[in-house]
Tab-separated table of C-alpha atoms in Angstrom:
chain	number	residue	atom	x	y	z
W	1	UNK	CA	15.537	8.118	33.117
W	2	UNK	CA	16.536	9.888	30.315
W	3	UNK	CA	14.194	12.934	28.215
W	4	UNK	CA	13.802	10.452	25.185
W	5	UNK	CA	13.264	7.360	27.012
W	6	UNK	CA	9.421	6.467	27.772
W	7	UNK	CA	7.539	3.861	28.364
W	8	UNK	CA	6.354	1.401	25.773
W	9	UNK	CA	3.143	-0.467	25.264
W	10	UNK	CA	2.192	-3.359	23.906
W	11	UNK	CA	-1.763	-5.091	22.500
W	12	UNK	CA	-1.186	-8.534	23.110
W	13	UNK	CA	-3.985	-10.335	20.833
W	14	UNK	CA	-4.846	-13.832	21.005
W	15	UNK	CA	-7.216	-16.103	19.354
W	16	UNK	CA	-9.643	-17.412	21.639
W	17	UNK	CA	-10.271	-20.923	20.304
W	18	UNK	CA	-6.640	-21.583	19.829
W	19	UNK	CA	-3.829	-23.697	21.636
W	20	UNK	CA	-1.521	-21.378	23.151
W	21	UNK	CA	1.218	-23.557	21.929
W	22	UNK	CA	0.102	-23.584	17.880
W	23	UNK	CA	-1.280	-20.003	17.954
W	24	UNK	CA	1.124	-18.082	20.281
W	25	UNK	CA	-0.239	-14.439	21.340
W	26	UNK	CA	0.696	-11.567	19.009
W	27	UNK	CA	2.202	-8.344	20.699
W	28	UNK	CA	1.672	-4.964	18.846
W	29	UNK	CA	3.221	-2.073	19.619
W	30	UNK	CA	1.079	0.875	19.955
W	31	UNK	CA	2.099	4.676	18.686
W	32	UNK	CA	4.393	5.511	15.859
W	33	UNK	CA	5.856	2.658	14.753
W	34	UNK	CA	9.490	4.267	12.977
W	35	UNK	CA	9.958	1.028	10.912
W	36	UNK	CA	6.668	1.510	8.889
W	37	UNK	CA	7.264	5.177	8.277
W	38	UNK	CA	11.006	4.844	6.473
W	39	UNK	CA	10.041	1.138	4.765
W	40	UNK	CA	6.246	2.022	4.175
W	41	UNK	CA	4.972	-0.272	1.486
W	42	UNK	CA	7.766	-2.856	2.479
W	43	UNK	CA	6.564	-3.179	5.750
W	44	UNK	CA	2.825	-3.481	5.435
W	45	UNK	CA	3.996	-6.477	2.414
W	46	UNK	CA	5.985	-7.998	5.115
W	47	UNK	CA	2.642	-8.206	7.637
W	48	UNK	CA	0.481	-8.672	4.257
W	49	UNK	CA	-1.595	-5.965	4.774
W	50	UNK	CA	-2.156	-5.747	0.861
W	51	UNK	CA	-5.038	-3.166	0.669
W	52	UNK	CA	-2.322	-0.663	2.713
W	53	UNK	CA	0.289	-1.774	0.089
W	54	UNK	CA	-1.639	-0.876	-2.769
W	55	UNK	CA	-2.361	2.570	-1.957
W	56	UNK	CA	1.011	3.344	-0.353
W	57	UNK	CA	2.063	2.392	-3.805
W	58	UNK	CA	-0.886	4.013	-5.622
W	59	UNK	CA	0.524	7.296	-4.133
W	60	UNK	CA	3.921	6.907	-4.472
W	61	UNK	CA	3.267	6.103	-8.245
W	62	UNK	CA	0.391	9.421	-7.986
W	63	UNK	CA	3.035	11.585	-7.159
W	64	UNK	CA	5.662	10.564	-9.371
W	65	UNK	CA	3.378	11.290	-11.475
W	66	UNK	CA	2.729	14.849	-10.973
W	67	UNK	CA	6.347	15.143	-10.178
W	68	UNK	CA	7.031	13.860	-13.808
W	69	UNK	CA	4.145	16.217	-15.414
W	70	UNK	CA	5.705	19.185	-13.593
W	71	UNK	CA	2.311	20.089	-11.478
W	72	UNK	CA	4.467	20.167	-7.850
W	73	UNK	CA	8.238	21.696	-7.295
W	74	UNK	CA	10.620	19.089	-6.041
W	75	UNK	CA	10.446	20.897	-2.808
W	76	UNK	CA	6.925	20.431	-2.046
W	77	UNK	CA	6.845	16.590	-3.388
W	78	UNK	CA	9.301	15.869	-1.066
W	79	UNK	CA	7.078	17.643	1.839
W	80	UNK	CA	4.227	15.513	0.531
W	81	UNK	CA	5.765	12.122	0.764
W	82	UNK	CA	7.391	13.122	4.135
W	83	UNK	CA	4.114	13.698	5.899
W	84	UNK	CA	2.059	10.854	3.848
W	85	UNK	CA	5.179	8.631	5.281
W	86	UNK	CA	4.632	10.327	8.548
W	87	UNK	CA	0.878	9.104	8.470
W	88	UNK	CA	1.980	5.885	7.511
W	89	UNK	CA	3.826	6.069	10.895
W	90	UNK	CA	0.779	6.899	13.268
W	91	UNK	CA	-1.732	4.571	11.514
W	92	UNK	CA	0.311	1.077	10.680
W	93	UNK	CA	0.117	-0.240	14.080
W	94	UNK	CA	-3.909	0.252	14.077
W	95	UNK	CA	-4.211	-1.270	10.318
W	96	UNK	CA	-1.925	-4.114	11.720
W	97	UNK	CA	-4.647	-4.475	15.243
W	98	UNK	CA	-7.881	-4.318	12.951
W	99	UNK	CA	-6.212	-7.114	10.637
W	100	UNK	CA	-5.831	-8.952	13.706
W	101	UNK	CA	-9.261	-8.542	14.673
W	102	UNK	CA	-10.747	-9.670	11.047
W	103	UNK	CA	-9.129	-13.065	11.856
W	104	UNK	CA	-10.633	-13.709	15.088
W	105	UNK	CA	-8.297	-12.735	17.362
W	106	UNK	CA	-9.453	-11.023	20.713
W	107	UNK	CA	-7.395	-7.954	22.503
W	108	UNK	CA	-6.738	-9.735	25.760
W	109	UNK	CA	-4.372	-7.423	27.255
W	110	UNK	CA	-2.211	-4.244	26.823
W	111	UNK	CA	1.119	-4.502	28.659
């Protein structure tokens, strides 16, 4: 076992009233999710979580903005972005789990 190797989980959500065959479960991977923090907006269009979309892009436009208006150094906007990407990280596998759960489907397990 390596020192970056560790375990990973999976919230396997199904929906109850469902045929396993035409609604297969959905697996979600739980803790930072690395493709969400470098593709941000991309990725939450790609699993249509719109409302996430439109304020990644909100911000992004927010701090061109003030980059453009001179209000931050370059420096610090780039600090910014880094840790709202960071957040973007640690939170898009629990906006992708409470999407899941506004359709009807029901956490059966965690593997």
């Amino acid at each position: 076992m390596s020192l970056f190797s560790h375990p990973k989980f999976f919230a396997v959500y199904t929906k109850p009233d469902a045929d396993l065959l035409v609604k297969p479960p959905v697996l979600v991977r739980e803790g930072f999710n690395i493709w969400a923090f470098f593709l941000g907006a991309f990725w939450t269009l790609y699993y249509r979580l719109w409302l996430a979309s439109f304020f990644i892009l909100l911000f992004n436009a927010l701090l061109i903005y003030a980059g453009r208006l001179e209000l931050l150094t370059e420096s610090s906007l780039g600090a910014i972005q880094m840790g709202f990407q960071f957040l973007v990280g640690l939170e898009a596998s629990g906006w992708r789990e409470a999407k899941l759960r506004r359709k009807g489907y029901v956490l059966t397990d965690v593997t």
